[in-house]
Coordinates of C-alpha atoms in Angstrom, one line a residue:
X1 CA 39.0 -22.0 33.2
X2 CA 36.1 -21.6 30.7
X3 CA 33.1 -19.4 31.0
X4 CA 31.0 -22.3 32.2
X5 CA 33.3 -23.3 35.0
X6 CA 31.9 -22.4 38.4
X7 CA 33.8 -20.8 41.3
X8 CA 32.8 -21.2 45.0
X9 CA 31.7 -17.8 46.2
X10 CA 29.8 -16.1 48.9
X11 CA 28.1 -12.8 48.3
X12 CA 28.0 -10.9 51.6
X13 CA 27.2 -7.5 53.0
X14 CA 29.8 -6.2 55.4
X15 CA 28.8 -3.0 57.1
X16 CA 27.6 -0.6 54.4
X17 CA 29.4 -2.4 51.6
X18 CA 28.7 -5.5 49.6
X19 CA 31.0 -7.9 47.7
X20 CA 32.1 -11.3 46.7
X21 CA 34.1 -13.3 49.3
X22 CA 36.3 -16.2 48.2
X23 CA 38.7 -18.6 49.8
X24 CA 42.1 -17.9 48.3
X25 CA 42.5 -21.5 47.2
X26 CA 39.5 -21.2 44.9
X27 CA 41.1 -18.5 42.9
X28 CA 44.2 -18.5 40.6
X29 CA 47.4 -18.0 42.5
X30 CA 48.8 -15.7 39.8
X31 CA 47.5 -12.1 40.5
X32 CA 47.0 -11.3 36.8
X33 CA 44.9 -14.4 36.2
X34 CA 43.0 -13.8 39.4
X35 CA 42.2 -10.2 38.5
X36 CA 41.1 -11.2 35.0
X37 CA 38.7 -13.8 36.4
X38 CA 37.3 -11.3 39.0
X39 CA 36.5 -8.8 36.2
X40 CA 34.5 -11.5 34.5
X41 CA 32.8 -12.5 37.8
X42 CA 31.9 -8.9 38.8
X43 CA 30.9 -7.8 35.2
X44 CA 33.5 -5.0 34.8
X45 CA 34.1 -2.9 32.8
X46 CA 30.4 -1.9 32.4
X47 CA 28.6 1.0 34.1
X48 CA 25.7 -1.4 35.0
X49 CA 27.9 -4.5 35.6
X50 CA 24.8 -6.2 34.1
X51 CA 26.7 -9.4 33.3
X52 CA 28.2 -10.0 36.8
X53 CA 27.8 -9.8 40.5
X54 CA 28.8 -6.1 40.8
X55 CA 26.2 -3.6 41.8
X56 CA 27.3 -0.7 39.6
X57 CA 28.8 1.3 42.4
X58 CA 32.2 1.2 44.1
X59 CA 30.5 0.2 47.4
X60 CA 29.0 -2.9 45.8
X61 CA 31.9 -3.9 43.5
X62 CA 34.3 -5.3 46.2
X63 CA 36.1 -8.6 46.7
X64 CA 37.5 -10.2 49.9
X65 CA 40.0 -13.1 49.6
X66 CA 40.4 -15.1 52.8
X67 CA 42.9 -17.8 53.7
X68 CA 44.3 -19.5 56.7
X69 CA 47.2 -17.4 58.1
X70 CA 50.7 -18.7 58.6
X71 CA 51.5 -15.8 60.9
X72 CA 51.7 -16.6 64.7
X73 CA 48.7 -15.4 66.6
X74 CA 46.6 -14.8 63.5
X75 CA 43.7 -17.0 62.3
X76 CA 43.1 -15.7 58.8
X77 CA 44.6 -13.4 56.2
X78 CA 42.2 -11.0 54.4
X79 CA 43.1 -9.4 51.1
X80 CA 40.8 -6.7 49.8
X81 CA 40.4 -6.0 46.1
X82 CA 38.4 -3.1 44.6
X83 CA 37.0 -4.0 41.2
X84 CA 36.5 -0.7 39.3
X85 CA 33.1 -0.5 37.7
X86 CA 33.7 1.2 34.4
X87 CA 37.4 0.2 33.7
X88 CA 39.2 -3.1 33.6
X89 CA 41.0 -2.5 36.8
X90 CA 41.4 -4.5 40.0
X91 CA 43.4 -2.8 42.7
X92 CA 44.8 -3.8 46.1
X93 CA 46.0 -0.3 47.0
X94 CA 43.7 0.0 50.0
X95 CA 41.9 -2.2 52.5
X96 CA 38.2 -2.0 53.4
X97 CA 37.0 -2.0 57.0
X98 CA 33.3 -2.6 56.1
X99 CA 34.0 -5.8 54.2
X100 CA 36.3 -6.8 57.1
X101 CA 33.1 -7.2 59.1
X102 CA 32.1 -10.1 56.7
X103 CA 35.5 -11.8 57.0
X104 CA 34.9 -13.0 60.6
X105 CA 31.5 -14.8 59.9
X106 CA 32.9 -16.1 56.6
X107 CA 35.9 -17.6 58.3
X108 CA 33.7 -19.4 60.8
X109 CA 31.2 -20.6 58.2
X110 CA 34.0 -22.1 56.0
X111 CA 35.6 -23.9 59.0
X112 CA 38.8 -21.8 59.1
X113 CA 38.1 -20.9 62.7
X114 CA 36.2 -23.2 65.1
X115 CA 33.0 -21.6 66.5
X116 CA 32.7 -20.9 70.2
X117 CA 29.5 -21.6 72.2
X118 CA 28.3 -18.0 72.3
X119 CA 30.8 -15.8 70.4
X120 CA 34.0 -16.4 68.4
X121 CA 37.0 -14.1 68.2
X122 CA 38.6 -14.1 64.8
X123 CA 42.1 -12.7 64.6
X124 CA 42.7 -11.2 61.1
X125 CA 45.7 -9.9 59.3
X126 CA 44.8 -7.2 56.8
X127 CA 47.2 -8.2 53.9
X128 CA 46.9 -4.8 52.1
X129 CA 48.3 -2.9 55.1
X130 CA 49.9 -5.5 57.3
X131 CA 47.8 -4.3 60.3
X132 CA 45.8 -6.6 62.5
X133 CA 42.2 -6.7 63.9
X134 CA 40.1 -8.9 66.1
X135 CA 36.5 -9.5 65.1
X136 CA 33.9 -10.8 67.6
X137 CA 31.3 -12.9 65.8
X138 CA 27.9 -13.9 67.2
X139 CA 27.9 -17.8 67.3
X140 CA 25.1 -19.0 69.7
X141 CA 25.1 -22.7 70.0
X142 CA 28.4 -22.9 68.0
X143 CA 26.9 -21.6 64.7
X144 CA 27.1 -18.2 63.1
X145 CA 23.9 -16.2 63.5
X146 CA 23.2 -13.0 61.5
X147 CA 20.1 -12.2 63.4
X148 CA 20.2 -9.5 66.1
X149 CA 19.0 -6.1 67.3
X150 CA 22.0 -4.0 66.2
X151 CA 21.2 -1.3 63.7
X152 CA 23.8 0.6 61.7
X153 CA 22.9 3.7 59.7
X154 CA 23.0 3.1 55.9
X155 CA 21.6 -0.5 56.3
X156 CA 17.9 -1.2 56.7
X157 CA 16.8 -3.4 59.6
X158 CA 18.9 -5.0 62.3
X159 CA 21.4 -7.8 62.6
X160 CA 23.9 -9.4 64.9
X161 CA 26.8 -7.2 65.9
X162 CA 30.3 -7.7 64.7
X163 CA 32.7 -5.9 67.0
X164 CA 35.9 -4.8 65.3
X165 CA 39.0 -3.8 67.3
X166 CA 41.8 -2.7 65.0
X167 CA 45.3 -2.3 66.2
X168 CA 47.4 0.6 65.1
X169 CA 48.9 -0.2 61.7
X170 CA 52.4 1.0 62.6
X171 CA 52.3 3.6 59.9
X172 CA 52.8 7.2 61.1
X173 CA 49.5 8.7 62.2
X174 CA 50.5 12.0 60.5
X175 CA 52.2 10.8 57.3
X176 CA 53.8 14.1 56.5
X177 CA 55.0 14.6 60.1
X178 CA 52.7 17.7 60.4
X179 CA 49.2 18.3 61.6
X180 CA 48.6 20.8 58.8
X181 CA 49.7 21.1 55.2
X182 CA 48.7 23.2 52.2
X183 CA 47.7 21.3 49.1
X184 CA 46.4 23.1 46.0
X185 CA 45.9 26.3 48.0
X186 CA 43.9 24.6 50.8
X187 CA 44.7 23.9 54.4
X188 CA 44.5 20.1 55.0
X189 CA 45.4 17.5 57.5
X190 CA 46.9 14.2 56.2
X191 CA 46.1 11.3 58.6
X192 CA 46.4 7.6 58.4
X193 CA 44.7 5.5 61.2
X194 CA 44.2 2.6 58.8
X195 CA 43.3 4.6 55.7
X196 CA 45.5 7.3 54.2
X197 CA 43.2 10.4 54.1
X198 CA 43.4 14.1 53.3
X199 CA 40.9 16.1 55.3
X200 CA 39.8 19.5 54.1
X201 CA 37.2 21.9 55.6
X202 CA 34.1 22.0 53.4
X203 CA 33.7 25.7 54.1
X204 CA 37.1 26.3 52.4
X205 CA 35.6 24.9 49.2
X206 CA 32.5 27.0 49.5
X207 CA 30.3 24.2 50.9
X208 CA 28.3 23.5 54.0
X209 CA 29.4 19.9 54.2
X210 CA 25.8 18.8 54.3
X211 CA 25.4 18.4 50.5
X212 CA 24.2 15.1 49.2
X213 CA 26.6 12.8 47.3
X214 CA 24.7 13.5 44.1
X215 CA 25.1 17.2 44.5
X216 CA 28.8 16.9 45.1
X217 CA 29.3 14.5 42.2
X218 CA 27.4 16.9 39.8
X219 CA 29.7 19.9 40.8
X220 CA 32.4 19.7 38.1
X221 CA 34.3 22.6 39.6
X222 CA 34.4 20.9 43.0
X223 CA 35.5 17.6 41.4
X224 CA 38.4 19.5 39.6
X225 CA 39.5 21.0 43.0
X226 CA 39.3 17.6 44.7
X227 CA 41.4 16.0 42.0
X228 CA 44.0 18.7 42.5
X229 CA 44.0 18.2 46.3
X230 CA 44.3 14.4 45.8
X231 CA 47.2 14.8 43.4
X232 CA 49.1 17.0 45.8
X233 CA 48.3 14.6 48.7
X234 CA 49.4 11.6 46.7
X235 CA 52.7 13.3 45.9
X236 CA 53.3 14.3 49.5
X237 CA 52.5 10.7 50.7
X238 CA 54.6 9.0 48.0
X239 CA 51.5 7.4 46.4
X240 CA 50.8 7.0 42.7
X241 CA 48.2 9.7 41.9
X242 CA 46.7 7.7 39.0
X243 CA 43.2 6.6 40.0
X244 CA 43.6 3.5 37.9
X245 CA 46.6 2.5 40.1
X246 CA 45.2 3.4 43.5
X247 CA 42.1 4.6 45.3
X248 CA 44.1 6.4 48.0
X249 CA 44.5 8.9 49.5
X250 CA 40.8 9.5 50.3
X251 CA 39.7 13.1 50.3
X252 CA 37.3 13.8 53.1
X253 CA 35.4 17.1 53.5
X254 CA 34.8 17.9 57.1
X255 CA 32.3 20.3 58.7
X256 CA 30.6 21.0 62.0
X257 CA 28.1 18.3 63.1
X258 CA 24.5 18.6 62.0
X259 CA 22.8 15.9 64.2
X260 CA 24.6 16.1 67.6
X261 CA 27.7 14.1 66.6
X262 CA 31.3 15.2 66.6
X263 CA 31.8 16.0 62.9
X264 CA 30.2 15.9 59.5
X265 CA 31.9 14.1 56.6
X266 CA 31.7 13.6 52.9
X267 CA 34.3 11.1 51.5
X268 CA 35.4 10.8 47.9
X269 CA 36.4 7.3 46.8
X270 CA 38.1 8.8 44.7
X271 CA 35.7 10.2 42.2
X272 CA 32.3 9.0 43.5
X273 CA 31.1 10.2 47.0
X274 CA 30.6 7.6 49.6
X275 CA 26.9 7.1 50.6
X276 CA 28.2 6.6 54.2
X277 CA 31.9 6.5 55.2
X278 CA 34.4 3.6 55.2
X279 CA 35.2 2.1 58.6
X280 CA 38.9 2.9 58.4
X281 CA 38.2 6.2 56.8
X282 CA 36.1 7.0 59.8
X283 CA 38.8 5.8 62.1
X284 CA 41.2 8.2 60.5
X285 CA 38.8 11.1 60.9
X286 CA 38.1 10.2 64.5
X287 CA 41.9 10.2 65.2
X288 CA 42.2 13.6 63.6
X289 CA 39.3 14.9 65.8
X290 CA 41.5 14.0 68.8
X291 CA 44.5 16.0 67.4
X292 CA 44.1 19.6 68.5
X293 CA 45.9 21.2 65.6
X294 CA 44.1 19.3 62.8
X295 CA 41.5 20.8 60.5
X296 CA 39.0 18.2 61.8
X297 CA 39.4 19.4 65.4
X298 CA 38.8 23.0 64.2
X299 CA 35.3 22.2 63.1
X300 CA 34.4 19.3 65.5
X301 CA 32.5 19.1 68.7
X302 CA 35.2 17.1 70.4
X303 CA 33.7 14.6 72.8
X304 CA 35.2 14.0 76.3
X305 CA 38.1 11.5 76.6
X306 CA 36.9 8.0 76.7
X307 CA 33.7 8.6 74.7
X308 CA 33.3 7.5 71.1
X309 CA 33.7 9.9 68.3
X310 CA 30.4 10.1 66.3
X311 CA 31.2 10.6 62.6
X312 CA 28.2 11.9 60.7
X313 CA 27.9 10.9 57.0
X314 CA 25.2 11.2 54.3
X315 CA 23.1 8.3 55.6
X316 CA 23.6 8.6 59.3
X317 CA 26.6 8.2 61.6
X318 CA 29.3 5.8 62.7
X319 CA 30.6 5.7 66.3
X320 CA 34.3 5.2 66.6
X321 CA 36.1 4.4 69.8
X322 CA 39.7 5.7 69.8
X323 CA 41.9 4.6 72.7
X324 CA 44.8 6.9 73.7
X325 CA 48.2 5.8 72.6
X326 CA 51.2 5.2 74.9
X327 CA 52.9 8.6 74.3
X328 CA 52.9 11.8 72.4
X329 CA 54.6 10.2 69.4
X330 CA 51.9 7.5 69.3
X331 CA 48.8 9.5 70.4
X332 CA 46.2 6.9 69.2
X333 CA 45.9 3.3 70.3
X334 CA 43.4 0.6 69.2
X335 CA 40.3 1.7 67.3
X336 CA 36.9 0.0 67.8
X337 CA 33.6 0.0 65.9
X338 CA 30.5 -2.1 65.7
X339 CA 29.3 -3.3 62.3
X340 CA 26.9 -5.9 61.1
X341 CA 27.2 -8.4 58.3
X342 CA 25.0 -10.9 56.4
X343 CA 25.4 -13.9 54.1
X344 CA 23.4 -13.2 51.0
X345 CA 24.3 -16.4 49.2
X346 CA 26.9 -19.1 49.4
X347 CA 27.2 -21.1 46.2
X348 CA 28.8 -21.2 42.8
X349 CA 29.3 -18.1 40.5
X350 CA 29.8 -18.6 36.8
X351 CA 32.3 -16.1 35.3
X352 CA 31.3 -14.3 32.1
X353 CA 33.3 -14.8 28.8
X354 CA 36.6 -13.1 28.2
X355 CA 36.1 -9.7 26.7
X356 CA 38.7 -9.0 24.0
X357 CA 37.2 -6.3 21.7
X358 CA 38.2 -2.8 22.9
X359 CA 37.5 0.6 21.4
X360 CA 38.1 4.0 23.1
X361 CA 38.5 2.4 26.5
X362 CA 35.1 0.6 26.2
X363 CA 34.3 -3.1 25.6
X364 CA 32.1 -3.7 22.6
X365 CA 30.4 -6.9 21.6
X366 CA 31.3 -8.7 18.4
X367 CA 28.8 -8.1 15.6
X368 CA 25.9 -10.4 15.6
X369 CA 24.9 -11.8 12.2
X370 CA 21.3 -10.9 11.4
X371 CA 19.4 -13.6 9.5
X372 CA 18.3 -12.5 6.0

């Protein structure tokens, strides 16, 4: 493929994230070739991603790869890839529940799933984790509609709802087998209800939990402590701690609610701070709120059984329904959230040229001859 070859691509917003969505057949089958192409398409590595589709932030430098599924009872497979902004890294170490909201409409738009007369249920296998979800997409008259009255905080305006019901992943809800651990001198709860996460009380780090993402990112002492907690969490969970290799576990600061919800959160992804919170990260926090001995339950206003858990984040909140599990060993069942999505464009993207000149971890252009 040359720099002038085009690739069929949709740019979509899913929840509070934005990324490029592809059919798997439109990308190279070899993962290394695919990742090299995606770096050129998204414009990485470059802090501005000025030469690609990326939006210069982890939340807007995402890729979803969709294909028809060969698994019984599943419509489509969804592979999530995080394209790192400032390093030549593409990782499949986690999935993304926000971009998942875009997968359902995309699958119907591209003809992978026939549209129903009013709504369409799209059964999705999340390739990164092996878990499953059902997405209900608004399809009045047999066509996807993005217009509606549903508002989600962190996104301006309203749109049609996408209802996501995620089944338990099968992974242990408490990966260490305990509701409390101590990492780097801090009491934490490791929880995985779709996203491996380490929860720590903001107060234990000398914070209120209401600080802005910019304030948290500017606090170098805090970032050093968060790195230490993440390294200890990665070791305990058997995860490579290198942020170039994986973006999990997520470190989530938890604090009492500020706006009438259940709990306040600030989520590191892993160095930047989320402007909202990931869907599956919120699902993991909500599950922890329902566990009496967790650090989340210690600071939360726990809602009555059957009511959603409102997770407060820097730009608003996310309501998470957490169904009870069948027994004490499986305390959490299906998780449900409402998101919205939008097709921004569906067309052809032209990848940039291969970048080969490297110096000190940065990409530098070849010298340009200046006319005499």
